[in-house]
Coordinates of C-alpha atoms and ligand atoms in Angstrom, one line a residue:
M1 CA -23.7 -27.4 -19.5
E2 CA -21.0 -28.5 -21.9
D3 CA -21.9 -31.1 -24.5
S4 CA -19.2 -33.6 -23.9
P5 CA -17.5 -34.0 -20.5
L6 CA -14.3 -32.1 -19.9
Q7 CA -11.1 -34.2 -19.7
V8 CA -9.1 -34.4 -16.5
L9 CA -5.5 -34.8 -17.3
H10 CA -2.4 -35.5 -15.3
F11 CA 0.9 -34.0 -16.3
P12 CA 4.4 -34.7 -15.0
T13 CA 6.3 -31.9 -13.4
T14 CA 9.6 -31.3 -11.5
P15 CA 9.7 -29.6 -8.1
Y16 CA 11.1 -26.2 -7.2
P17 CA 13.0 -25.9 -4.0
D18 CA 11.8 -22.4 -3.0
Q19 CA 8.1 -22.7 -2.5
R20 CA 8.0 -22.2 1.2
P21 CA 5.3 -19.7 2.1
G22 CA 6.5 -16.7 4.2
T23 CA 4.8 -14.3 6.7
G24 CA 1.9 -13.8 4.2
G25 CA 1.9 -16.6 1.6
L26 CA 4.2 -17.3 -1.3
R27 CA 5.4 -14.1 -3.0
R28 CA 7.6 -13.9 -6.1
K29 CA 8.3 -11.6 -9.0
V30 CA 5.6 -11.9 -11.6
F31 CA 8.1 -13.3 -14.1
V32 CA 8.8 -16.2 -11.8
F33 CA 5.1 -17.3 -11.8
K34 CA 4.7 -16.4 -15.5
S35 CA 7.8 -17.9 -17.0
K36 CA 9.2 -20.6 -14.8
I37 CA 7.5 -23.8 -16.2
N38 CA 4.7 -24.9 -13.9
Y39 CA 5.8 -22.7 -11.0
L40 CA 2.2 -21.7 -10.4
H41 CA 0.8 -25.2 -11.1
N42 CA 3.3 -26.8 -8.7
F43 CA 2.3 -24.6 -5.8
V44 CA -1.5 -24.8 -6.5
Q45 CA -1.2 -28.6 -6.7
S46 CA 0.7 -28.7 -3.5
V47 CA -2.1 -26.6 -1.8
F48 CA -4.7 -29.1 -3.0
S49 CA -2.7 -32.1 -2.2
S50 CA -2.2 -30.8 1.4
I51 CA -5.9 -31.2 1.9
D52 CA -7.1 -34.8 2.6
L53 CA -8.9 -36.2 -0.4
R54 CA -12.0 -37.0 1.8
D55 CA -12.2 -33.3 2.8
R56 CA -11.5 -32.1 -0.7
Q57 CA -14.0 -34.2 -2.6
G58 CA -17.1 -32.1 -3.4
S59 CA -15.9 -29.3 -1.1
T60 CA -16.2 -25.6 -1.6
V61 CA -13.2 -23.3 -2.0
V62 CA -13.1 -19.5 -2.3
V63 CA -10.9 -17.8 -4.9
G64 CA -10.2 -14.1 -5.3
G65 CA -7.4 -11.6 -5.5
D66 CA -6.3 -8.0 -5.2
G67 CA -6.6 -7.4 -9.0
R68 CA -2.9 -7.1 -9.6
Y69 CA -1.3 -8.1 -13.0
F70 CA -1.6 -11.9 -13.6
N71 CA -4.6 -12.1 -11.3
T72 CA -7.1 -13.5 -13.8
T73 CA -4.6 -15.7 -15.6
A74 CA -3.8 -17.4 -12.3
I75 CA -7.4 -17.7 -11.5
Q76 CA -8.2 -19.5 -14.7
V77 CA -5.4 -22.1 -13.9
I78 CA -6.7 -22.5 -10.4
V79 CA -10.2 -23.2 -11.6
Q80 CA -8.9 -25.8 -14.0
M81 CA -6.9 -27.4 -11.3
A82 CA -9.6 -27.2 -8.6
A83 CA -12.0 -29.1 -10.8
A84 CA -9.4 -31.8 -11.6
N85 CA -8.6 -32.1 -7.9
G86 CA -12.1 -33.0 -6.8
V87 CA -13.2 -29.7 -5.5
G88 CA -17.0 -29.5 -6.0
R89 CA -17.6 -25.8 -6.0
L90 CA -15.6 -22.6 -6.4
V91 CA -16.9 -19.3 -5.1
I92 CA -15.1 -16.6 -7.0
G93 CA -15.3 -12.8 -6.6
Q94 CA -16.6 -11.0 -9.7
N95 CA -13.8 -10.4 -12.2
G96 CA -11.5 -12.2 -9.8
F97 CA -11.6 -9.4 -7.2
M98 CA -11.9 -10.0 -3.5
S99 CA -10.3 -8.2 -0.6
T100 CA -8.6 -10.4 1.9
P101 CA -11.0 -9.5 4.7
A102 CA -14.0 -10.1 2.4
A103 CA -12.4 -13.5 1.5
S104 CA -12.3 -14.4 5.2
C105 CA -16.0 -13.5 5.5
V106 CA -17.0 -15.4 2.3
I107 CA -15.1 -18.5 3.3
K108 CA -17.3 -18.7 6.5
K109 CA -20.5 -17.7 4.7
F110 CA -20.2 -20.5 2.1
K111 CA -18.8 -23.0 4.6
A112 CA -15.7 -23.4 2.4
I113 CA -12.8 -25.6 3.4
G114 CA -10.6 -22.7 2.5
G115 CA -9.6 -20.0 0.1
I116 CA -6.9 -19.2 -2.4
L117 CA -6.1 -15.5 -2.4
L118 CA -4.1 -14.0 -5.2
T119 CA -2.2 -11.2 -3.6
A120 CA 1.2 -9.9 -2.7
S121 CA -0.6 -7.4 -0.4
H122 CA 1.5 -4.2 0.0
N123 CA 4.2 -5.3 -2.5
P124 CA 4.3 -3.5 -5.9
G125 CA 2.3 -4.9 -8.8
G126 CA 2.4 -4.8 -12.6
P127 CA 4.4 -6.9 -15.1
D128 CA 7.7 -6.0 -13.3
G129 CA 6.2 -6.2 -9.8
D130 CA 5.3 -9.0 -7.4
F131 CA 2.7 -11.7 -7.4
G132 CA 1.6 -13.8 -4.5
I133 CA -0.7 -16.7 -3.3
K134 CA -2.1 -17.0 0.2
F135 CA -4.0 -20.1 1.4
N136 CA -6.6 -19.6 4.1
T137 CA -8.2 -22.5 6.0
A138 CA -11.9 -23.1 6.9
N139 CA -11.9 -20.6 9.7
G140 CA -11.2 -17.9 7.1
G141 CA -7.7 -17.1 8.4
P142 CA -4.2 -17.6 7.0
A143 CA -3.1 -21.2 7.1
P144 CA -1.2 -22.0 10.3
E145 CA 2.4 -23.1 10.2
D146 CA 1.8 -26.8 10.1
V147 CA -0.3 -26.4 7.0
T148 CA 2.1 -24.1 5.2
E149 CA 4.9 -26.5 6.1
K150 CA 3.0 -29.4 4.7
I151 CA 2.4 -27.5 1.4
F152 CA 6.1 -26.7 1.2
Q153 CA 7.1 -30.4 1.8
I154 CA 4.7 -31.5 -0.9
S155 CA 6.1 -28.9 -3.3
R156 CA 9.6 -30.2 -2.8
S157 CA 8.8 -33.6 -4.2
I158 CA 5.9 -33.0 -6.5
E159 CA 5.8 -35.3 -9.6
E160 CA 2.6 -34.4 -11.3
Y161 CA -0.4 -32.1 -11.3
A162 CA -4.0 -32.6 -12.3
I163 CA -5.9 -30.2 -14.6
C164 CA -8.9 -29.8 -16.9
P165 CA -7.2 -27.7 -19.6
E166 CA -10.4 -27.0 -21.6
L167 CA -12.3 -25.6 -18.8
R168 CA -13.0 -21.8 -19.1
V169 CA -15.0 -19.8 -16.7
D170 CA -16.6 -16.4 -17.3
L171 CA -15.4 -14.3 -14.3
A172 CA -17.6 -11.3 -15.2
T173 CA -21.1 -12.6 -14.9
I174 CA -22.6 -13.1 -11.4
G175 CA -24.3 -16.4 -11.0
R176 CA -23.6 -20.2 -11.3
Q177 CA -21.8 -22.1 -14.0
S178 CA -21.7 -25.9 -14.2
F179 CA -19.3 -28.1 -15.9
D180 CA -19.5 -31.9 -16.6
L181 CA -16.2 -33.6 -16.0
E182 CA -15.0 -36.9 -17.3
N183 CA -15.4 -39.7 -14.8
K184 CA -17.1 -37.4 -12.3
F185 CA -20.6 -38.2 -11.1
K186 CA -21.5 -34.6 -10.2
P187 CA -21.0 -31.5 -12.2
F188 CA -18.3 -29.0 -11.0
T189 CA -19.8 -25.6 -10.3
V190 CA -18.5 -22.1 -10.1
E191 CA -20.3 -19.3 -8.4
I192 CA -19.4 -15.8 -9.3
V193 CA -20.3 -13.6 -6.4
D194 CA -20.3 -9.9 -5.4
P195 CA -18.1 -10.0 -2.3
V196 CA -18.8 -6.4 -1.5
E197 CA -22.3 -7.3 -0.6
S198 CA -21.4 -10.1 1.7
Y199 CA -18.8 -8.0 3.4
A200 CA -21.0 -5.0 3.8
N201 CA -23.7 -7.2 5.3
M202 CA -21.3 -8.5 7.9
L203 CA -20.2 -4.9 8.8
R204 CA -23.8 -3.9 9.2
N205 CA -24.0 -6.3 12.1
V206 CA -20.8 -5.0 13.7
F207 CA -21.4 -1.3 13.6
D208 CA -24.2 1.2 14.2
F209 CA -24.7 2.3 10.6
A210 CA -27.3 4.9 11.6
A211 CA -24.8 6.6 13.9
L212 CA -22.1 6.5 11.3
K213 CA -24.4 7.9 8.7
E214 CA -25.1 10.8 11.0
L215 CA -21.4 11.4 11.5
L216 CA -20.6 11.4 7.8
S217 CA -23.7 13.0 6.3
G218 CA -25.8 14.5 9.1
E219 CA -26.1 18.1 10.0
N220 CA -22.8 18.4 11.8
H221 CA -21.0 15.9 9.6
I222 CA -17.2 15.5 9.5
R223 CA -15.2 15.4 6.3
I224 CA -13.2 12.3 5.5
R225 CA -10.7 11.3 2.8
L226 CA -10.1 7.6 2.0
D227 CA -7.3 6.4 -0.3
A228 CA -7.8 2.9 -1.8
M229 CA -4.4 3.2 -3.4
H230 CA -5.7 1.7 -6.7
G231 CA -6.2 -1.6 -4.8
V232 CA -9.1 -4.0 -4.5
V233 CA -10.8 -2.1 -1.6
G234 CA -12.0 0.8 -3.8
P235 CA -15.4 -0.7 -4.6
Y236 CA -16.0 -1.5 -0.9
V237 CA -15.1 2.1 0.1
K238 CA -17.5 3.5 -2.6
K239 CA -20.3 1.2 -1.7
I240 CA -20.1 1.4 2.1
L241 CA -18.8 4.8 2.9
C242 CA -20.1 6.8 0.0
E243 CA -23.3 5.1 -1.1
E244 CA -24.5 3.7 2.2
L245 CA -23.1 6.1 4.8
G246 CA -23.5 9.2 2.6
S247 CA -20.0 10.5 2.5
P248 CA -19.5 12.6 -0.7
A249 CA -18.0 11.0 -3.8
N250 CA -14.8 13.0 -3.6
S251 CA -14.0 11.6 -0.1
A252 CA -12.8 8.4 -1.8
I253 CA -9.8 8.5 -4.0
N254 CA -7.9 6.0 -6.1
C255 CA -10.9 3.7 -6.0
I256 CA -10.7 2.0 -9.3
P257 CA -8.5 -1.1 -9.0
Q258 CA -5.5 -1.1 -11.3
E259 CA -3.2 -4.0 -12.3
D260 CA -0.1 -2.0 -11.3
F261 CA -1.7 0.2 -8.6
G262 CA -0.9 3.3 -10.6
G263 CA 2.8 2.5 -10.5
Q264 CA 2.8 3.1 -6.7
C265 CA 3.6 0.8 -3.9
P266 CA 0.2 -0.1 -2.4
D267 CA 1.5 0.3 1.1
P268 CA -0.5 2.6 3.4
N269 CA 2.4 4.3 5.3
L270 CA 3.9 7.7 5.6
T271 CA 6.3 7.0 2.6
Y272 CA 3.9 5.6 0.0
A273 CA 0.4 7.0 0.7
T274 CA 1.4 10.2 -0.9
D275 CA -1.9 11.3 -2.4
L276 CA -3.7 11.0 1.0
I277 CA -0.9 12.7 2.9
E278 CA -0.9 15.6 0.4
S279 CA -4.6 16.1 0.6
M280 CA -4.7 15.9 4.4
K281 CA -2.2 18.8 4.7
S282 CA -4.8 21.3 3.5
G283 CA -6.8 20.8 6.7
R284 CA -10.0 20.3 4.7
Y285 CA -10.5 16.8 6.1
D286 CA -11.0 15.7 9.7
F287 CA -10.2 12.1 9.1
G288 CA -8.1 10.2 6.6
A289 CA -7.3 6.6 5.9
A290 CA -5.4 4.5 3.3
F291 CA -5.4 0.8 2.6
D292 CA -3.1 -1.7 1.0
A293 CA -3.8 -3.6 -2.2
D294 CA -5.8 -6.4 -0.6
G295 CA -7.6 -4.2 1.9
D296 CA -6.3 -5.7 5.1
R297 CA -4.0 -2.9 6.2
N298 CA -5.0 0.6 7.3
M299 CA -3.3 3.9 8.1
I300 CA -5.4 6.4 10.2
L301 CA -4.7 10.1 10.0
G302 CA -6.4 13.1 11.8
K303 CA -6.8 16.7 10.6
H304 CA -3.7 18.1 9.0
G305 CA -2.3 14.6 8.7
F306 CA -2.0 13.9 12.5
F307 CA -0.5 10.4 12.4
I308 CA -1.8 7.5 14.5
N309 CA 0.8 5.0 15.0
P310 CA -0.7 1.5 14.4
S311 CA 0.5 0.3 17.8
D312 CA -1.4 3.2 19.3
S313 CA -4.4 2.6 17.1
V314 CA -5.1 -0.9 18.5
A315 CA -4.7 0.5 22.0
V316 CA -7.1 3.3 21.4
I317 CA -9.7 0.9 20.0
A318 CA -9.1 -1.3 23.1
A319 CA -9.7 1.6 25.5
N320 CA -12.9 2.6 23.7
V321 CA -14.0 -0.9 22.7
F322 CA -17.6 -0.5 23.9
C323 CA -18.2 2.3 21.4
I324 CA -18.7 -0.6 18.9
P325 CA -22.0 -2.5 19.1
Y326 CA -20.3 -5.8 18.2
F327 CA -18.2 -5.7 21.4
Q328 CA -21.2 -4.6 23.5
H329 CA -23.0 -7.8 22.4
M330 CA -20.0 -10.2 22.4
G331 CA -18.0 -8.9 25.3
V332 CA -14.2 -8.8 25.2
R333 CA -12.3 -12.0 25.8
G334 CA -8.7 -11.0 25.2
F335 CA -6.3 -8.6 23.5
A336 CA -3.3 -9.6 21.4
R337 CA -0.4 -7.9 19.6
T338 CA 2.5 -9.1 17.6
M339 CA 5.9 -9.0 19.4
P340 CA 7.3 -6.0 17.6
T341 CA 4.1 -4.0 18.2
S342 CA 4.5 -1.5 21.1
G343 CA 3.3 -2.1 24.6
A344 CA 0.5 0.5 24.3
L345 CA -2.1 -2.2 24.2
D346 CA -0.5 -3.9 27.3
N347 CA -1.3 -0.7 29.3
V348 CA -5.0 -0.9 28.4
A349 CA -5.0 -4.7 29.1
K350 CA -3.6 -4.1 32.5
A351 CA -6.0 -1.3 33.4
T352 CA -9.0 -3.3 32.2
K353 CA -7.7 -6.6 33.6
I354 CA -8.2 -8.2 30.2
Q355 CA -5.7 -11.0 29.1
L356 CA -3.0 -10.0 26.7
Y357 CA -1.2 -12.3 24.2
E358 CA 2.0 -11.6 22.4
T359 CA 2.5 -13.5 19.2
P360 CA 5.0 -13.6 16.3
S361 CA 4.4 -11.3 13.3
G362 CA 1.7 -12.3 10.9
W363 CA -2.0 -12.8 11.4
K364 CA -2.0 -16.6 11.5
F365 CA -1.2 -16.8 15.2
F366 CA -4.3 -14.7 16.2
G367 CA -6.8 -17.1 14.5
K368 CA -6.1 -20.0 16.8
L369 CA -6.7 -17.8 19.9
M370 CA -9.9 -16.4 18.4
D371 CA -11.2 -19.9 17.5
A372 CA -10.6 -20.9 21.1
G373 CA -12.6 -18.0 22.3
R374 CA -9.7 -16.3 24.0
L375 CA -9.2 -13.3 21.7
S376 CA -11.5 -10.4 20.6
L377 CA -9.2 -7.6 19.4
C378 CA -5.7 -7.5 18.1
G379 CA -3.2 -5.5 16.0
E380 CA 0.2 -5.3 14.5
E381 CA 2.6 -2.4 14.2
S382 CA 2.6 -2.9 10.4
F383 CA -0.8 -1.2 9.9
G384 CA -2.9 -4.2 10.7
T385 CA -5.8 -4.1 13.0
G386 CA -8.7 -6.5 13.5
A387 CA -11.1 -8.4 15.6
D388 CA -12.7 -11.8 15.9
H389 CA -15.6 -10.9 13.5
I390 CA -13.4 -12.5 10.9
R391 CA -9.9 -14.2 10.9
E392 CA -8.0 -11.6 8.9
K393 CA -6.9 -8.1 9.6
D394 CA -9.5 -5.7 8.3
G395 CA -8.7 -2.2 6.9
L396 CA -12.3 -0.9 6.5
W397 CA -13.3 -2.4 9.8
A398 CA -10.5 -0.3 11.4
V399 CA -11.8 2.8 9.7
L400 CA -15.4 2.3 10.8
T401 CA -14.1 1.5 14.3
W402 CA -12.3 4.8 14.5
L403 CA -15.3 6.6 13.1
S404 CA -17.5 4.9 15.7
I405 CA -15.2 6.2 18.4
L406 CA -15.3 9.7 17.0
A407 CA -19.1 9.6 16.8
N408 CA -19.4 8.3 20.3
K409 CA -16.8 10.6 22.0
K410 CA -17.6 13.7 19.8
Q411 CA -13.9 14.3 19.7
S412 CA -11.4 14.7 16.9
V413 CA -8.8 12.0 16.1
E414 CA -6.1 14.1 17.8
Q415 CA -8.2 14.7 20.9
V416 CA -8.9 11.0 21.2
M417 CA -5.2 10.2 20.9
I418 CA -4.1 12.9 23.4
H419 CA -6.7 11.8 25.9
H420 CA -5.4 8.3 25.5
W421 CA -1.7 9.3 26.2
K422 CA -2.8 11.3 29.2
T423 CA -4.6 8.4 30.6
Y424 CA -2.2 5.5 29.9
G425 CA 1.1 7.2 29.1
R426 CA 2.7 7.1 25.6
N427 CA 4.7 4.4 24.0
Y428 CA 7.0 6.3 21.6
Y429 CA 7.5 4.1 18.7
T430 CA 9.4 3.9 15.4
R431 CA 10.2 1.4 12.8
Y432 CA 13.1 1.7 10.3
D433 CA 13.0 -0.5 7.2
Y434 CA 16.2 -1.1 5.3
E435 CA 14.9 -2.5 2.0
H436 CA 16.8 -4.4 -0.7
V437 CA 19.9 -5.0 1.4
D438 CA 22.2 -7.9 0.5
I439 CA 20.6 -11.1 1.9
D440 CA 23.9 -12.7 3.1
T441 CA 24.9 -9.5 4.8
A442 CA 21.5 -9.3 6.6
V443 CA 21.5 -12.9 7.7
E444 CA 25.1 -12.6 8.9
M445 CA 24.3 -9.5 10.8
M446 CA 21.4 -11.2 12.6
L447 CA 23.5 -14.2 13.5
D448 CA 26.3 -12.2 14.9
L449 CA 23.9 -10.0 16.8
E450 CA 22.2 -13.0 18.3
V451 CA 25.6 -14.2 19.6
I452 CA 26.3 -10.9 21.2
I453 CA 22.9 -10.4 22.9
T454 CA 22.5 -14.0 24.1
E455 CA 25.8 -14.0 25.9
K456 CA 25.3 -14.3 29.6
A457 CA 27.1 -11.1 30.4
F458 CA 24.9 -9.1 28.1
T459 CA 22.1 -9.0 30.6
G460 CA 22.8 -6.2 33.0
Q461 CA 25.0 -4.4 30.6
K462 CA 24.6 -0.6 30.6
F463 CA 24.6 1.8 27.7
T464 CA 25.1 5.4 28.5
I465 CA 24.3 8.2 26.1
G466 CA 24.4 11.7 27.4
D467 CA 22.8 11.7 30.8
K468 CA 20.8 8.6 30.2
T469 CA 21.6 5.0 31.0
Y470 CA 19.8 2.0 29.6
E471 CA 20.4 -1.3 31.4
V472 CA 19.6 -4.6 29.6
E473 CA 17.0 -6.6 31.5
K474 CA 16.5 -9.3 29.0
A475 CA 17.6 -10.2 25.5
D476 CA 16.7 -13.2 23.3
N477 CA 15.5 -14.5 20.0
F478 CA 11.8 -14.4 20.4
E479 CA 10.1 -17.8 20.5
Y480 CA 6.3 -18.3 20.8
S481 CA 4.6 -21.2 22.5
D482 CA 1.0 -21.4 21.3
P483 CA -1.2 -21.5 24.4
I484 CA -3.9 -23.5 22.5
D485 CA -1.9 -26.3 20.9
G486 CA 1.5 -25.9 22.5
S487 CA 3.3 -25.6 19.2
I488 CA 6.6 -23.7 19.3
T489 CA 7.6 -21.1 16.7
K490 CA 11.2 -20.1 16.9
N491 CA 13.5 -17.4 15.5
Q492 CA 10.9 -14.6 15.4
G493 CA 13.2 -11.6 16.0
L494 CA 15.9 -10.4 18.2
R495 CA 14.8 -8.4 21.2
I496 CA 16.7 -6.4 23.7
I497 CA 14.5 -5.2 26.6
F498 CA 15.8 -2.6 28.9
K499 CA 14.8 -1.8 32.5
G500 CA 11.8 0.4 32.4
G501 CA 10.4 -1.4 29.3
S502 CA 12.2 0.3 26.4
R503 CA 12.9 -2.1 23.6
I504 CA 15.1 -2.6 20.5
I505 CA 14.0 -5.3 18.1
F506 CA 15.6 -6.6 14.9
R507 CA 13.7 -8.8 12.4
L508 CA 14.1 -9.9 8.8
S509 CA 11.1 -9.5 6.6
G510 CA 9.3 -12.6 5.5
T511 CA 7.2 -11.0 2.8
T512 CA 9.6 -8.8 0.7
L513 CA 11.4 -10.5 -2.1
S514 CA 14.8 -8.9 -1.5
A515 CA 16.1 -8.8 2.1
T516 CA 14.6 -6.1 4.3
I517 CA 15.8 -5.5 7.8
H518 CA 13.2 -4.1 10.2
L519 CA 14.5 -2.2 13.3
Y520 CA 11.7 -1.5 15.8
V521 CA 12.3 0.8 18.8
D522 CA 9.9 1.7 21.5
S523 CA 10.0 3.5 24.8
Y524 CA 7.3 4.2 27.4
E525 CA 6.8 7.7 28.8
K526 CA 4.2 8.5 31.5
D527 CA 5.3 12.0 32.5
V528 CA 2.5 14.3 31.2
N529 CA 5.0 17.0 30.4
N530 CA 6.8 14.7 27.9
L531 CA 3.9 13.4 25.9
F532 CA 4.3 15.5 22.8
L533 CA 7.9 15.0 21.6
D534 CA 8.9 14.0 18.1
P535 CA 9.3 10.2 18.3
Q536 CA 12.5 10.5 16.2
V537 CA 14.1 12.8 18.8
K538 CA 12.8 10.9 21.8
L539 CA 14.1 7.6 20.4
A540 CA 17.4 8.8 18.9
E541 CA 19.5 7.4 21.7
L542 CA 18.0 3.9 21.5
V543 CA 18.3 3.9 17.7
N544 CA 22.0 4.8 18.2
I545 CA 22.5 1.9 20.6
A546 CA 20.8 -0.4 18.1
L547 CA 22.9 0.7 15.1
K548 CA 26.1 0.5 17.1
L549 CA 25.4 -3.0 18.5
S550 CA 24.4 -4.4 15.1
Q551 CA 26.9 -2.4 13.0
L552 CA 24.1 -2.2 10.6
C553 CA 25.3 0.9 8.7
E554 CA 28.9 -0.4 8.3
R555 CA 27.7 -3.8 7.2
T556 CA 25.0 -2.9 4.8
G557 CA 26.6 0.4 3.6
R558 CA 23.3 2.2 4.4
N559 CA 23.3 5.4 6.5
T560 CA 19.6 5.8 6.4
P561 CA 16.6 3.6 6.3
T562 CA 14.3 3.5 3.2
V563 CA 11.1 3.7 5.1
V564 CA 10.5 5.3 8.5
T565 CA 7.3 4.8 10.4
Ligands
VG1_1 C1 4.9 -7.9 7.1 C2 4.6 -7.3 8.4 C3 3.7 -8.3 9.2 C4 2.4 -8.6 8.4 C5 2.9 -9.2 7.0 C6 1.7 -9.5 6.1 O1 5.7 -9.1 7.3 O2 5.7 -7.0 9.2 O3 3.3 -7.7 10.4 O4 1.6 -9.5 9.0 O5 3.7 -8.3 6.4 O6 0.9 -8.3 5.8 P1 7.3 -9.1 7.1 O7 7.6 -10.6 7.4 O8 7.6 -8.7 5.7 O9 7.8 -8.2 8.1 V1 0.1 -8.2 4.4 O10 -1.0 -7.0 4.5 O11 1.4 -7.9 3.4 O12 -0.5 -9.7 4.1
CO2 CO1 -2.3 -6.9 2.9

């Protein structure tokens, strides 16, 4: 306990116009947070001010991050501001580290009113990289739109912030620290916790750890390779997969969190997860997976790098959902996918007569459905998969889910996938990202395309390439009406749906700092003789139609995308 109470001070500040959170929180270049006066303070104050004072007084808030550059500096400021804003207790991950799924779990465990997560997720880190702040609410999930909008509105007219500038916390030592504050009746407390333990505990109740241990270290064990990509999930992989489930130490790579993620983009896809892809080629490993910096994304690979498309991944899990004890106990109430995710999950929903929901991109829309007891399993094409055990997508959960299926089916990753396609048909899928394009060009392209596709005559229009004709059945700018509270979310991507179900979708990224155009293309195939084509060949005609319609190459000056999934 400090000798004399710490001062609570109020400082004037001027607002920034650009603090509207995107698909996954507020993301900016490190230098913006670091050098623009009060940029961080303004946003953090706006987050606290968005919470009713009665709810805030004496409450618990969780804080943690993906360990990127500026993580601990930002946490020290958040601690000082939380204390000054009436928060009673902060629960912080040791050394400021906490994966996003672990934060979701810890928020519930400590009955917190929310959590502040310092992460820019899959975006690059380091002094020249990106920094980000996400705010999660009491259910453990990303703040819904009305909350992020409120935060944004406050940030536009903020006049002062509150802070205890002398308060310093020791982030390294597990345990409780108390601080007496001026004019405060009760001390402010900080609890430094090991989030790995809370998270592992939760997973022990979701999976059959004995069966997984047998799979990974029993007599006929398989070999796995997991790439934490220098992000925050490394210690979780080590503890759960290696120490507890007995996988050898060399099955986990890049497991020490680094401020700049080793200079790599911590994005688990076919372009950036290079170490994993390289080591899978040798054929020494039966199963491979990579995670993003904050541990909520996952990429699954089979032997020789057999790639599981994330849209297929959630469908495979849905089809084999009862291989996981959690679902055996809880049952399955509904499935959901984001709009650009392929219809593979829809096929399983149809066959099992389970309700399917289609939401905009981003995890926040799933949480409401889960809280209302309507949703059990969901996924995104962007390497996000999860369930209602928490309110965030969960990379390690996805890995243990796949391993549970392998253990149960006694099949390889490839066999599981092929069996799935033979049963349900295959949704060929590809996503092209055009990163760092000129923002005005991108916005203009989207506006013009919207005009074209929403003209009345567009529906019914036919596109013929070679001997194939695609007829437009429906085209719109996707809009979501929330089945729980009726709220409407507009402008979520341009979709062109053809007869037979093939789709072309255009969307602008809401997480990258420079403009990124996403082009998503999918096409359903049920003929068993056509299940093993190269998606790029199979989808070439549709991609062609998309590029012609949008004039993307001419407008952006790009002939090829920067990332292909
Ligand atoms: C991207 C993905 C979206 C995902 C979001 C946050 O958003 O497309 O599906 O939910 O990132 O993921 P956008 O708006 O850039 O396309 V994470 O792991 O970066 O929090
Ligand atoms: Co992430």
